[in-house]
mmCIF file of C-alpha atoms in Angstrom:
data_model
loop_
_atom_site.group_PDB
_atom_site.id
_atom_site.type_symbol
_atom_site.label_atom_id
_atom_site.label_comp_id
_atom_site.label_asym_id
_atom_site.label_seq_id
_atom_site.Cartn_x
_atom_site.Cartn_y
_atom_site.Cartn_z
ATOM 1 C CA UNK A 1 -29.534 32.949 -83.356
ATOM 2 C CA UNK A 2 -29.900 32.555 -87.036
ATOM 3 C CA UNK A 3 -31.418 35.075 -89.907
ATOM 4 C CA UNK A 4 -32.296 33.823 -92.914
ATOM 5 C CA UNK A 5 -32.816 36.374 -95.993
ATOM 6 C CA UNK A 6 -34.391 35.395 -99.157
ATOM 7 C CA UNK A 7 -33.982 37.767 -102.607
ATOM 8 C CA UNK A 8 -35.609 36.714 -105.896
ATOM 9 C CA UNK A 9 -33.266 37.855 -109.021
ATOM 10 C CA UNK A 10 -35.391 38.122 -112.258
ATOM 11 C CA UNK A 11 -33.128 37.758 -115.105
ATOM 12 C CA UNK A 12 -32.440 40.773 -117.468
ATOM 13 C CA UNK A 13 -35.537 39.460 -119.861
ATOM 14 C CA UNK A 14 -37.654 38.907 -116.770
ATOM 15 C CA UNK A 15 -38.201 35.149 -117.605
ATOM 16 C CA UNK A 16 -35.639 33.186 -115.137
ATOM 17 C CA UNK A 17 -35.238 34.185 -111.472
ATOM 18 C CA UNK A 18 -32.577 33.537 -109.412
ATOM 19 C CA UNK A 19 -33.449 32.788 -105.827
ATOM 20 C CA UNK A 20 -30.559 33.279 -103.258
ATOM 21 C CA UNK A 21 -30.989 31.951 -99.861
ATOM 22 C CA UNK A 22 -28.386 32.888 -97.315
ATOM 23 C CA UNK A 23 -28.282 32.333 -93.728
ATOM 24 C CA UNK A 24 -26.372 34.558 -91.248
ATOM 25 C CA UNK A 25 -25.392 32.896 -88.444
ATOM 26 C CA UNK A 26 -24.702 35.428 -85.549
ATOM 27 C CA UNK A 27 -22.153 33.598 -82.765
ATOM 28 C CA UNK A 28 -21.634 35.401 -79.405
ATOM 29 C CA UNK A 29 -21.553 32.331 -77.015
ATOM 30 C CA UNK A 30 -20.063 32.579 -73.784
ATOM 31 C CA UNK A 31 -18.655 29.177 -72.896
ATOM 32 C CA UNK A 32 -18.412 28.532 -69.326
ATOM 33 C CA UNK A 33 -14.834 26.728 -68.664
ATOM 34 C CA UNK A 34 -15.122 25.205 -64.983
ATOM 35 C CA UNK A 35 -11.383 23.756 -63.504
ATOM 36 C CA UNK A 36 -11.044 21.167 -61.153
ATOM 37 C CA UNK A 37 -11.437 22.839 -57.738
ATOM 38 C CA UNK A 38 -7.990 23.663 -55.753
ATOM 39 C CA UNK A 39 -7.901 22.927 -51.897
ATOM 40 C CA UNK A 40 -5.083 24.092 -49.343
ATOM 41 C CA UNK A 41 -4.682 24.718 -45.545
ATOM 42 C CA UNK A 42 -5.317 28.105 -43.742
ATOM 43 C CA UNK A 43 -1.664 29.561 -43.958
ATOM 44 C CA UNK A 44 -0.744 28.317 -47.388
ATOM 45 C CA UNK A 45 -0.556 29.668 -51.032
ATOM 46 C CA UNK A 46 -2.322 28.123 -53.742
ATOM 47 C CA UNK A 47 -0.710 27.306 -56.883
ATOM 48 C CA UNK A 48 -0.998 30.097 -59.483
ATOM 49 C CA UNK A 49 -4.563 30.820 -60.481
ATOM 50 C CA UNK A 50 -4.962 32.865 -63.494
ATOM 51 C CA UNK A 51 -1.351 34.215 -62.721
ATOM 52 C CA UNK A 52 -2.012 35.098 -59.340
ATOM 53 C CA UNK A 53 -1.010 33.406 -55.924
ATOM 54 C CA UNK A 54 -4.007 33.206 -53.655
ATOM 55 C CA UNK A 55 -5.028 32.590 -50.145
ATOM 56 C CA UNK A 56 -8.281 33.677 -49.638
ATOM 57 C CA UNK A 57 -11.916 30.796 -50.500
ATOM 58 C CA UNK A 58 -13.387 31.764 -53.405
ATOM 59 C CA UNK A 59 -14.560 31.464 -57.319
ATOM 60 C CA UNK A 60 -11.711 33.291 -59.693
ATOM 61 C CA UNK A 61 -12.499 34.127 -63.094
ATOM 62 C CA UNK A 62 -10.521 34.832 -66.357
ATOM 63 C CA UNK A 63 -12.878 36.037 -69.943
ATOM 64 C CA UNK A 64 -10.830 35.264 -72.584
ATOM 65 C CA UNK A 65 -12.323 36.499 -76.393
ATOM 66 C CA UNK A 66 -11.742 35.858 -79.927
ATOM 67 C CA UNK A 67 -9.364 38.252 -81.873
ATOM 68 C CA UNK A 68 -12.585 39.777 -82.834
ATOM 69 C CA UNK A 69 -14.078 39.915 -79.383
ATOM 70 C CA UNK A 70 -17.003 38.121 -80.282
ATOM 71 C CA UNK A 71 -16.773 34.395 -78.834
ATOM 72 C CA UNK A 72 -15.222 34.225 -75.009
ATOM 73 C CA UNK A 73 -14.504 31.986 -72.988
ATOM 74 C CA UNK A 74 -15.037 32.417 -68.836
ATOM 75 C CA UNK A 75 -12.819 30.193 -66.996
ATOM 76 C CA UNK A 76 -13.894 29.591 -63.567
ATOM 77 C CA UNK A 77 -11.697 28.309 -60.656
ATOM 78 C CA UNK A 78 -13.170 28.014 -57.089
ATOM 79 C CA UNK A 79 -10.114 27.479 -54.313
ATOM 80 C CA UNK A 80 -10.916 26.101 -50.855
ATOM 81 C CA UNK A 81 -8.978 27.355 -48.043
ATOM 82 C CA UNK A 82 -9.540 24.999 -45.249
ATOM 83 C CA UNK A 83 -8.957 25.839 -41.354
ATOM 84 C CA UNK A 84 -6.324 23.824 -39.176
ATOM 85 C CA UNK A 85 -7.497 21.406 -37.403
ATOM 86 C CA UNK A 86 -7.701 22.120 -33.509
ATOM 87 C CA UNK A 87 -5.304 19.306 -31.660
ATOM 88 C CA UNK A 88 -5.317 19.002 -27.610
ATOM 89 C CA UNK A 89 -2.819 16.510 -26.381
ATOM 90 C CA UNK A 90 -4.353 16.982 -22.948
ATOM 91 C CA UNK A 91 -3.705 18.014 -19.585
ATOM 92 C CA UNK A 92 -0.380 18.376 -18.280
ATOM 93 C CA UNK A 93 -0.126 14.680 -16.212
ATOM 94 C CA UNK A 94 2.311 13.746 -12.991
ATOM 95 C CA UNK A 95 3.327 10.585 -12.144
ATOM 96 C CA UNK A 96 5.642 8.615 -9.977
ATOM 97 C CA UNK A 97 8.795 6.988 -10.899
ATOM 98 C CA UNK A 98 8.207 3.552 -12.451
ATOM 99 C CA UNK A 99 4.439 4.441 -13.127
ATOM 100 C CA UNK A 100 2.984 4.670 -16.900
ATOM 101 C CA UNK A 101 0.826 7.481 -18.148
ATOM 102 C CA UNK A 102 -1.458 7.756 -20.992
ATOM 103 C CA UNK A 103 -1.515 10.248 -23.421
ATOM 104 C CA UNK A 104 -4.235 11.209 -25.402
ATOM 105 C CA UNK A 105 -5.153 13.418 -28.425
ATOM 106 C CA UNK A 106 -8.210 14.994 -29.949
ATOM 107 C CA UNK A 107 -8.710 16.776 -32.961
ATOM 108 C CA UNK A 108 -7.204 14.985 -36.074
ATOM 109 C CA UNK A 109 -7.723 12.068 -38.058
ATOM 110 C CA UNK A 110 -3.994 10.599 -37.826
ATOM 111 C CA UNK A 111 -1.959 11.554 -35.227
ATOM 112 C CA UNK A 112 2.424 11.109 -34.749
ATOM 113 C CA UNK A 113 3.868 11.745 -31.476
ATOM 114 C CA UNK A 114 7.213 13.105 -30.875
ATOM 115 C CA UNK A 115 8.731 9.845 -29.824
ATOM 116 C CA UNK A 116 7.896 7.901 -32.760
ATOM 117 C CA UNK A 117 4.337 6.765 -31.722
ATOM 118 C CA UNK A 118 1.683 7.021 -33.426
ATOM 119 C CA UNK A 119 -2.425 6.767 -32.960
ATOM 120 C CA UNK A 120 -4.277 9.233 -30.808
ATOM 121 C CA UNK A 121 -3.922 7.590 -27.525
ATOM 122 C CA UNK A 122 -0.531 5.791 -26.349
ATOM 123 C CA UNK A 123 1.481 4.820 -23.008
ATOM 124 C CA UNK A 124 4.417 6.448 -22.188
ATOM 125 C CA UNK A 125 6.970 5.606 -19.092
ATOM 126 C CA UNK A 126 9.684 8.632 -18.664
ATOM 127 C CA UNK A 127 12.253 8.082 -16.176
ATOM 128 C CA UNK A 128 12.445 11.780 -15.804
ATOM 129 C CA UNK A 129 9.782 15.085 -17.016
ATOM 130 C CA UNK A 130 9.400 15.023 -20.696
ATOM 131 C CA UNK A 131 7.810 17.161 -22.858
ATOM 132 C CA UNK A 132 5.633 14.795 -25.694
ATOM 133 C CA UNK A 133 4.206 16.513 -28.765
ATOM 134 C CA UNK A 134 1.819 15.455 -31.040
ATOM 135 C CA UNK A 135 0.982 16.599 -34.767
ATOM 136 C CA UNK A 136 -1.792 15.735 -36.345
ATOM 137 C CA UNK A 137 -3.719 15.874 -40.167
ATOM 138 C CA UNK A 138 -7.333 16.299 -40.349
ATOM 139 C CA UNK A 139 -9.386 14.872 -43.098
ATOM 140 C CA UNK A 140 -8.477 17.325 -45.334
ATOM 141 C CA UNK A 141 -4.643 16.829 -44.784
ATOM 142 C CA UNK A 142 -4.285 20.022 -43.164
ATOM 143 C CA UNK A 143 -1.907 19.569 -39.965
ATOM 144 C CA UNK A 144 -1.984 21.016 -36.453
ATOM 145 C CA UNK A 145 -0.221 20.152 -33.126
ATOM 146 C CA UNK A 146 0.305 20.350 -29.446
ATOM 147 C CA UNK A 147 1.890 19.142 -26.556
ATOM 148 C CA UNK A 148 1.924 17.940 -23.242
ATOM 149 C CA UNK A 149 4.083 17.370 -20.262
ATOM 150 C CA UNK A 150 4.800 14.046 -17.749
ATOM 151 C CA UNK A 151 6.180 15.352 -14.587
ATOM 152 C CA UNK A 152 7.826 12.263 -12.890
ATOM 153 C CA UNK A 153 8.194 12.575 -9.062
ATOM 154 C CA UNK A 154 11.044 10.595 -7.556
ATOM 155 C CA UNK A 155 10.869 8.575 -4.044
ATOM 156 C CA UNK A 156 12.599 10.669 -1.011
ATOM 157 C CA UNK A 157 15.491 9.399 -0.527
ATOM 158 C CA UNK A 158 16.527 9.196 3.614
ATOM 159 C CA UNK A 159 20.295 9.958 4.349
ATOM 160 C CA UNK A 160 21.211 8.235 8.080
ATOM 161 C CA UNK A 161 23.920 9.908 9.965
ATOM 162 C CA UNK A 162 25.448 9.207 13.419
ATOM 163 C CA UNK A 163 24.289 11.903 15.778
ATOM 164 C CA UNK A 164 27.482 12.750 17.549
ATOM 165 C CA UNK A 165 31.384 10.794 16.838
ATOM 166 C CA UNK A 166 33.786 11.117 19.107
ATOM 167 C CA UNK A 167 37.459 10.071 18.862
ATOM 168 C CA UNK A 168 39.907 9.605 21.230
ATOM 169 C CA UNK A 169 43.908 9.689 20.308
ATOM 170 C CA UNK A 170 46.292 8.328 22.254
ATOM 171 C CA UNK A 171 49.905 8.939 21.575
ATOM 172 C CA UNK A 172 52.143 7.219 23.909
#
């Protein structure tokens, strides 16, 4: 917003005049500073914001002003606090000895197993129970996991005996 004031001068004789013009310009903006936004998975700590370490979704502000406290700037950060992503391995399994089972998760977007594997569905074949667990990142790279257990029944094994031994010593 501008004011613009006009005064005629006559000179001392009255002849000449002296016209001044002078504009006042009045500044009081408020500049609106908006930051890249900040993401980060449920149980984490964003990096500082404003000086503060937060946890919670929202917009954060900071008004900064001119020595004189007439310009300021408002800073504006928003952070995103995304939830874990929700992995099932699936159902506890049994198998036999020498069989294969398949394991396979839901609930990610990449998924690592705790033998190595990776993908969301894979073949295992234990040669004894074992506990598999899988972690997983969502699109957002936040991580979850769970796990699952391959019981492995063995064949019965038959033991033979003789039903009655007898043995005779002689000692002549």
């Amino acid at each position: 917003q501008a004011t613009t004031i006009t005064d005629n001068i006559p000179s001392v004789q009255g002849c000449d005049s002296l016209t001044i013009i002078q504009e006042i310009v009045f500044i009081n903006p408020t500049i609106r500073d908006t930051l890249p936004v900040i993401e980060i998975c449920e149980g984490e700590e964003s990096e500082p914001i404003f000086g503060n370490i937060e946890n919670t979704s929202g917009f954060y502000t900071q008004q900064l002003s001119s020595v004189g406290g007439c310009d300021s700037i408002t800073r504006v950060q928003e952070l995103v606090v995304n939830p874990l992503p929700t992995i099932n391995a699936g159902n506890d399994t049994t198998i036999n000895l020498g069989e294969n089972a398949t394991l396979n998760a839901t609930g990610g977007n990449t998924y690592t197993w705790s033998n190595g594997e990776t993908g969301s569905i894979i073949t295992v074949l234990p040669e004894n129970t074992t506990g598999y667990q899988v972690t997983a990142l969502d699109t957002n790279n936040c991580s979850g996991s769970d796990s699952v257990t391959v019981f492995v029944l063995f064949e019965e094994v038959e033991w033979h005996t003789a039903q009655s031994i007898s043995f005779s010593w002689n000692f002549s």
